[in-house]
Amino acid sequence: MTLSLRGVHVTYPPRRRSGDPARAVDGVDLDIVPGEVLVLVGESGCGKTTLARAMLGVQALTAGSLDFAGSPVSGGSAARRAHRRRVQLVFQDPMGALNPRQRIADIVAEGVRVQRLGDEAGRVERALARCGLRPPERFMQLYPHELSGGQRQRVVIAGALAVDPEVLVADEPVSSLDSSVRGEILSLLLSLSRGQGMTVVVVTHDLGLAWNIADRIAVMYLGRIVELGPAERVLATPQHPYTRALLSVLPEHRGDRQILLGEAPDPTSIPTGCRFHPRCPVVGSGEADRLGIGDRCRGIDLDLVEGVSGHFAACHATIAGAATVS
């Protein structure tokens, strides 16, 4: 069952009376298909966590729509509670997400109680077992401080799985973990998709994470998705300069490292034209002007354009045939 976002905008009020509102999500169209692992990647402040909250139905939309299986996610609290059963969140910080005064059994059972699903004990046991915490009886009476970091993250995932969701949204699921257990948690998320048919959306600032688990990658910059496509195509032949810059800092990258111009993006002051153009190497090097697209880069905010086999990019240079310019 497809989760679809159309024309989604999320705007926050200005911090000062004279300030501009923050356009955290600024016009996103995205279909998340059943059983896939979609990695949503971008710098801090690009809007990816806000977009993830919109998928969950907990973030009010300023404009646009959210549909699940062809039905709009709207209405009263009962309808939204039903949606939040189908789309569950895995928090970034397992220690912060777990109540230190509750036993693991009560933590995992919380969603079951909120959704009034019944068979609480059975659901908790099955969820813990699915997350590799076996035998579940060994963990149910423990407190969070008695577990390792990896085990705590598994408990967070088990709490989401206990209500049998169809989509799992994991916000930076391994950023707080040691490198020795990062692979275990990523393997768990991958097994939920490959072995159990669950749709998984992973939100991260680390494009390297996508090498291991992604079916598709959506690259986000300043409230918009600027590149979207099959993982192997995005990673091997990136079509947007921002994606190439993210890839250039990975240890696996063999070419020159690209240093972005200017400061980190500010959602209260989005540039005219392509929102990436003030930091774009193609524009900054003068190559855009030599190609005759400089004015378009500075004046036209381009939507995603499809290239080859479902690979989309919002880049004037790509349309002009300069995708490999760096």
Protein backbone atom coordinates (compact mmCIF):
# COMPACT_ATOMS: atom_id res chain seq x y z
CA MET A 1 0.00 0.00 0.00
CA THR A 2 1.61 3.24 -1.22
CA LEU A 3 2.24 6.21 1.06
CA SER A 4 1.97 9.35 -1.08
CA LEU A 5 2.82 12.97 -0.43
CA ARG A 6 1.66 15.63 -2.88
CA GLY A 7 2.71 19.28 -2.80
CA VAL A 8 3.62 19.05 0.88
CA HIS A 9 4.62 22.28 2.59
CA VAL A 10 5.42 22.75 6.27
CA THR A 11 6.10 26.31 7.39
CA TYR A 12 7.03 27.45 10.89
CA PRO A 13 6.27 30.97 12.18
CA PRO A 14 9.11 33.48 12.27
CA ARG A 15 11.12 33.74 15.47
CA ARG A 16 10.78 37.53 15.43
CA ARG A 17 7.91 39.75 14.32
CA SER A 18 9.99 41.17 11.50
CA GLY A 19 11.43 37.81 10.47
CA ASP A 20 10.43 35.49 7.68
CA PRO A 21 8.74 32.11 8.26
CA ALA A 22 10.88 28.98 8.03
CA ARG A 23 9.93 26.87 5.00
CA ALA A 24 11.06 23.56 6.46
CA VAL A 25 9.39 21.48 3.74
CA ASP A 26 8.79 23.46 0.59
CA GLY A 27 6.87 21.44 -1.95
CA VAL A 28 7.54 17.71 -1.87
CA ASP A 29 5.96 15.04 -4.06
CA LEU A 30 6.92 11.51 -3.10
CA ASP A 31 5.50 7.98 -3.42
CA ILE A 32 6.83 5.35 -1.02
CA VAL A 33 6.07 1.92 -2.41
CA PRO A 34 5.37 -1.25 -0.43
CA GLY A 35 8.34 -3.31 0.70
CA GLU A 36 11.06 -0.88 -0.29
CA VAL A 37 13.84 0.68 1.77
CA LEU A 38 13.90 4.39 1.00
CA VAL A 39 16.80 6.42 2.40
CA LEU A 40 16.06 10.14 2.84
CA VAL A 41 19.38 11.96 3.11
CA GLY A 42 20.54 15.54 3.57
CA GLU A 43 22.38 17.95 5.83
CA SER A 44 21.05 18.96 9.23
CA GLY A 45 18.32 21.56 8.78
CA CYS A 46 17.31 20.44 5.29
CA GLY A 47 13.80 19.41 6.45
CA LYS A 48 14.12 15.64 6.35
CA THR A 49 12.95 15.06 9.94
CA THR A 50 9.99 17.41 9.41
CA LEU A 51 9.11 15.48 6.27
CA ALA A 52 9.32 12.21 8.22
CA ARG A 53 6.94 13.62 10.85
CA ALA A 54 4.56 14.58 8.05
CA MET A 55 4.62 10.96 6.83
CA LEU A 56 3.64 9.87 10.33
CA GLY A 57 0.70 12.26 10.41
CA VAL A 58 1.98 14.01 13.54
CA GLN A 59 3.15 17.14 11.71
CA ALA A 60 0.42 19.48 10.48
CA LEU A 61 0.78 20.39 6.82
CA THR A 62 0.71 24.03 5.78
CA ALA A 63 -0.30 22.87 2.30
CA GLY A 64 -0.48 19.65 0.33
CA SER A 65 -1.83 16.21 1.11
CA LEU A 66 -0.84 12.86 2.60
CA ASP A 67 -2.51 9.69 1.31
CA PHE A 68 -2.11 6.10 2.39
CA ALA A 69 -3.39 3.32 0.14
CA GLY A 70 -5.35 5.91 -1.83
CA SER A 71 -7.15 7.38 1.19
CA PRO A 72 -6.35 10.83 2.60
CA VAL A 73 -4.88 10.94 6.10
CA SER A 74 -7.14 13.51 7.68
CA GLY A 75 -10.06 13.83 10.00
CA GLY A 76 -10.28 13.44 13.75
CA SER A 77 -8.07 11.87 16.36
CA ALA A 78 -9.40 8.35 15.71
CA ALA A 79 -8.39 8.48 12.04
CA ARG A 80 -4.95 9.82 12.88
CA ARG A 81 -4.47 7.20 15.59
CA ALA A 82 -5.31 4.51 13.03
CA HIS A 83 -2.73 5.98 10.63
CA ARG A 84 -0.08 6.06 13.34
CA ARG A 85 -0.60 2.37 13.89
CA ARG A 86 0.15 1.72 10.22
CA VAL A 87 3.15 4.09 10.10
CA GLN A 88 5.47 3.89 13.12
CA LEU A 89 8.52 5.91 14.14
CA VAL A 90 11.88 4.64 15.41
CA PHE A 91 13.53 7.40 17.42
CA GLN A 92 17.09 8.61 16.97
CA ASP A 93 18.26 8.38 20.60
CA PRO A 94 17.24 5.09 22.24
CA MET A 95 18.20 6.20 25.74
CA GLY A 96 16.17 9.37 25.41
CA ALA A 97 13.21 7.50 23.91
CA LEU A 98 12.99 4.91 26.70
CA ASN A 99 11.51 5.68 30.10
CA PRO A 100 14.23 4.70 32.60
CA ARG A 101 11.58 3.90 35.23
CA GLN A 102 9.71 1.40 33.07
CA ARG A 103 10.55 -2.23 32.45
CA ILE A 104 11.11 -3.31 28.85
CA ALA A 105 7.79 -5.19 28.73
CA ASP A 106 5.86 -2.02 29.59
CA ILE A 107 7.84 0.10 27.13
CA VAL A 108 7.18 -2.25 24.22
CA ALA A 109 3.52 -2.59 25.22
CA GLU A 110 2.83 1.15 25.24
CA GLY A 111 1.69 1.36 21.62
CA VAL A 112 -0.42 -1.78 22.02
CA ARG A 113 -2.25 -0.13 24.90
CA VAL A 114 -2.74 3.16 23.08
CA GLN A 115 -4.16 1.34 20.06
CA ARG A 116 -6.22 -1.02 22.30
CA LEU A 117 -5.13 -4.07 20.34
CA GLY A 118 -5.27 -6.85 22.94
CA ASP A 119 -2.95 -9.84 23.36
CA GLU A 120 -0.44 -7.53 24.97
CA ALA A 121 1.93 -10.18 26.31
CA GLY A 122 1.98 -12.10 23.03
CA ARG A 123 2.63 -8.97 20.98
CA VAL A 124 5.49 -7.91 23.25
CA GLU A 125 7.12 -11.33 23.10
CA ARG A 126 6.82 -11.57 19.33
CA ALA A 127 8.15 -8.03 18.80
CA LEU A 128 11.19 -8.62 21.01
CA ALA A 129 11.91 -11.91 19.25
CA ARG A 130 11.61 -10.29 15.80
CA CYS A 131 14.24 -7.77 16.88
CA GLY A 132 16.69 -10.45 17.96
CA LEU A 133 16.12 -10.13 21.71
CA ARG A 134 15.78 -13.84 22.43
CA PRO A 135 14.51 -15.37 24.53
CA PRO A 136 12.16 -12.41 25.10
CA GLU A 137 11.49 -13.47 28.69
CA ARG A 138 15.09 -12.66 29.51
CA PHE A 139 14.61 -8.99 28.61
CA MET A 140 11.01 -8.21 29.57
CA GLN A 141 11.67 -7.44 33.25
CA LEU A 142 14.88 -5.48 32.71
CA TYR A 143 15.25 -1.69 32.75
CA PRO A 144 16.86 0.31 29.91
CA HIS A 145 20.07 0.99 31.84
CA GLU A 146 20.65 -2.77 32.06
CA LEU A 147 20.92 -3.08 28.27
CA SER A 148 23.64 -2.20 25.79
CA GLY A 149 23.15 0.61 23.26
CA GLY A 150 22.35 -1.84 20.49
CA GLN A 151 19.86 -3.70 22.66
CA ARG A 152 18.13 -0.44 23.59
CA GLN A 153 17.75 0.44 19.91
CA ARG A 154 16.27 -3.01 19.31
CA VAL A 155 13.76 -2.32 22.10
CA VAL A 156 12.77 0.95 20.40
CA ILE A 157 12.21 -0.94 17.14
CA ALA A 158 10.28 -3.65 18.99
CA GLY A 159 7.97 -1.00 20.44
CA ALA A 160 7.14 0.08 16.89
CA LEU A 161 6.71 -3.47 15.61
CA ALA A 162 4.37 -4.49 18.43
CA VAL A 163 1.43 -2.80 16.70
CA ASP A 164 2.18 -4.53 13.34
CA PRO A 165 2.82 -1.41 11.22
CA GLU A 166 3.10 -1.44 7.45
CA VAL A 167 5.67 1.37 7.29
CA LEU A 168 8.60 1.98 9.64
CA VAL A 169 10.19 5.44 9.67
CA ALA A 170 13.63 5.36 11.32
CA ASP A 171 15.12 8.79 12.12
CA GLU A 172 18.93 8.51 12.30
CA PRO A 173 18.59 4.98 13.73
CA VAL A 174 22.33 4.31 14.16
CA SER A 175 23.82 7.77 14.71
CA SER A 176 24.17 7.29 18.47
CA LEU A 177 25.54 3.75 18.28
CA ASP A 178 29.07 2.41 18.24
CA SER A 179 30.33 1.30 14.86
CA SER A 180 30.41 -2.29 16.13
CA VAL A 181 26.61 -2.43 16.43
CA ARG A 182 25.59 -0.11 13.58
CA GLY A 183 25.73 -2.98 11.10
CA GLU A 184 23.53 -5.15 13.32
CA ILE A 185 20.76 -2.54 13.46
CA LEU A 186 20.96 -1.87 9.73
CA SER A 187 20.77 -5.61 9.07
CA LEU A 188 17.69 -5.78 11.28
CA LEU A 189 15.98 -2.99 9.33
CA LEU A 190 16.93 -4.67 6.06
CA SER A 191 15.53 -8.02 7.24
CA LEU A 192 12.21 -6.36 8.12
CA SER A 193 11.92 -5.23 4.51
CA ARG A 194 13.41 -8.21 2.66
CA GLY A 195 12.12 -10.96 4.91
CA GLN A 196 8.84 -9.54 6.17
CA GLY A 197 7.75 -7.17 3.41
CA MET A 198 7.69 -4.05 5.55
CA THR A 199 8.29 -0.63 4.02
CA VAL A 200 11.21 1.14 5.71
CA VAL A 201 12.11 4.83 5.45
CA VAL A 202 15.53 5.70 6.90
CA VAL A 203 16.27 9.37 7.60
CA THR A 204 19.97 10.18 7.79
CA HIS A 205 22.67 12.75 7.08
CA ASP A 206 25.06 9.94 6.09
CA LEU A 207 24.78 8.98 2.44
CA GLY A 208 27.27 6.18 3.06
CA LEU A 209 24.59 4.33 5.02
CA ALA A 210 22.60 3.96 1.81
CA TRP A 211 25.28 1.76 0.23
CA ASN A 212 24.20 -1.10 2.47
CA ILE A 213 20.42 -0.99 2.64
CA ALA A 214 18.72 1.39 0.18
CA ASP A 215 16.48 0.41 -2.71
CA ARG A 216 15.91 4.08 -3.52
CA ILE A 217 17.52 7.29 -2.34
CA ALA A 218 15.88 10.71 -1.98
CA VAL A 219 18.37 13.56 -1.52
CA MET A 220 16.89 16.60 0.22
CA TYR A 221 18.19 20.15 0.23
CA LEU A 222 16.56 23.18 1.82
CA GLY A 223 13.04 21.75 1.98
CA ARG A 224 13.00 20.06 -1.43
CA ILE A 225 13.97 16.69 -2.86
CA VAL A 226 16.66 17.50 -5.42
CA GLU A 227 17.50 13.95 -6.53
CA LEU A 228 15.53 10.72 -6.39
CA GLY A 229 16.17 7.33 -7.88
CA PRO A 230 17.33 3.74 -7.55
CA ALA A 231 20.21 3.50 -5.10
CA GLU A 232 22.67 2.03 -7.57
CA ARG A 233 22.06 4.87 -10.04
CA VAL A 234 22.15 7.70 -7.50
CA LEU A 235 25.36 6.34 -5.95
CA ALA A 236 27.12 5.44 -9.19
CA THR A 237 25.95 8.29 -11.44
CA PRO A 238 24.68 11.17 -9.27
CA GLN A 239 22.91 13.80 -11.34
CA HIS A 240 22.86 16.73 -8.89
CA PRO A 241 25.98 18.63 -7.72
CA TYR A 242 24.77 18.47 -4.12
CA THR A 243 24.58 14.67 -4.26
CA ARG A 244 28.06 14.55 -5.74
CA ALA A 245 29.34 16.73 -2.91
CA LEU A 246 27.79 14.42 -0.30
CA LEU A 247 29.34 11.39 -1.99
CA SER A 248 32.76 13.01 -2.28
CA VAL A 249 33.35 12.98 1.50
CA LEU A 250 32.76 9.23 1.85
CA PRO A 251 35.78 6.98 2.45
CA GLU A 252 34.76 4.90 -0.58
CA HIS A 253 35.01 7.92 -2.89
CA ARG A 254 38.13 7.87 -5.07
CA GLY A 255 37.88 11.27 -6.72
CA ASP A 256 38.54 14.77 -5.45
CA ARG A 257 36.62 16.03 -2.46
CA GLN A 258 34.14 18.80 -3.30
CA ILE A 259 34.01 21.71 -0.85
CA LEU A 260 30.65 23.47 -0.95
CA LEU A 261 30.63 27.26 -1.11
CA GLY A 262 28.92 29.47 1.45
CA GLU A 263 27.11 28.61 4.65
CA ALA A 264 24.69 25.86 5.59
CA PRO A 265 21.13 26.37 4.29
CA ASP A 266 18.69 28.68 6.07
CA PRO A 267 15.00 27.81 5.61
CA THR A 268 13.98 31.40 6.43
CA SER A 269 15.95 32.77 3.48
CA ILE A 270 15.65 30.49 0.47
CA PRO A 271 17.45 31.86 -2.59
CA THR A 272 15.65 32.63 -5.81
CA GLY A 273 16.14 30.22 -8.67
CA CYS A 274 17.75 26.89 -7.86
CA ARG A 275 18.07 26.92 -4.09
CA PHE A 276 21.46 25.26 -4.33
CA HIS A 277 23.01 27.75 -6.75
CA PRO A 278 24.84 29.93 -4.13
CA ARG A 279 26.87 26.85 -3.11
CA CYS A 280 26.94 25.01 -6.43
CA PRO A 281 30.37 24.20 -7.89
CA VAL A 282 28.94 24.37 -11.43
CA VAL A 283 27.75 27.95 -10.85
CA GLY A 284 30.69 29.02 -8.69
CA SER A 285 33.26 27.83 -11.22
CA GLY A 286 31.60 29.79 -14.03
CA GLU A 287 30.76 26.60 -15.91
CA ALA A 288 27.01 27.36 -15.74
CA ASP A 289 27.56 30.67 -17.52
CA ARG A 290 29.76 29.02 -20.13
CA LEU A 291 26.96 26.51 -20.74
CA GLY A 292 24.44 29.34 -21.07
CA ILE A 293 22.38 28.23 -18.06
CA GLY A 294 23.66 30.64 -15.42
CA ASP A 295 20.58 32.87 -15.55
CA ARG A 296 18.31 29.84 -15.27
CA CYS A 297 20.25 28.53 -12.25
CA ARG A 298 19.86 31.92 -10.54
CA GLY A 299 16.29 32.60 -11.62
CA ILE A 300 14.27 29.38 -12.15
CA ASP A 301 13.43 26.97 -9.32
CA LEU A 302 13.42 23.68 -11.21
CA ASP A 303 11.23 20.70 -10.28
CA LEU A 304 12.47 17.12 -10.47
CA VAL A 305 12.99 15.99 -14.06
CA GLU A 306 13.18 12.30 -14.97
CA GLY A 307 16.29 11.06 -16.70
CA VAL A 308 16.95 7.31 -17.05
CA SER A 309 14.88 4.53 -15.43
CA GLY A 310 13.15 6.46 -12.68
CA HIS A 311 16.18 8.61 -11.85
CA PHE A 312 15.08 12.21 -11.20
CA ALA A 313 17.08 15.38 -10.54
CA ALA A 314 16.31 19.08 -10.18
CA CYS A 315 19.36 20.50 -11.93
CA HIS A 316 19.65 22.79 -14.96
CA ALA A 317 23.17 21.49 -15.63
CA THR A 318 21.88 17.92 -15.83
CA ILE A 319 19.27 18.95 -18.41
CA ALA A 320 21.97 20.75 -20.32
CA GLY A 321 24.02 17.56 -20.43
CA ALA A 322 26.58 18.58 -17.85
CA ALA A 323 25.80 16.06 -15.14
CA THR A 324 29.43 15.11 -14.79
CA VAL A 325 30.68 18.67 -14.26
CA SER A 326 32.14 19.15 -10.79
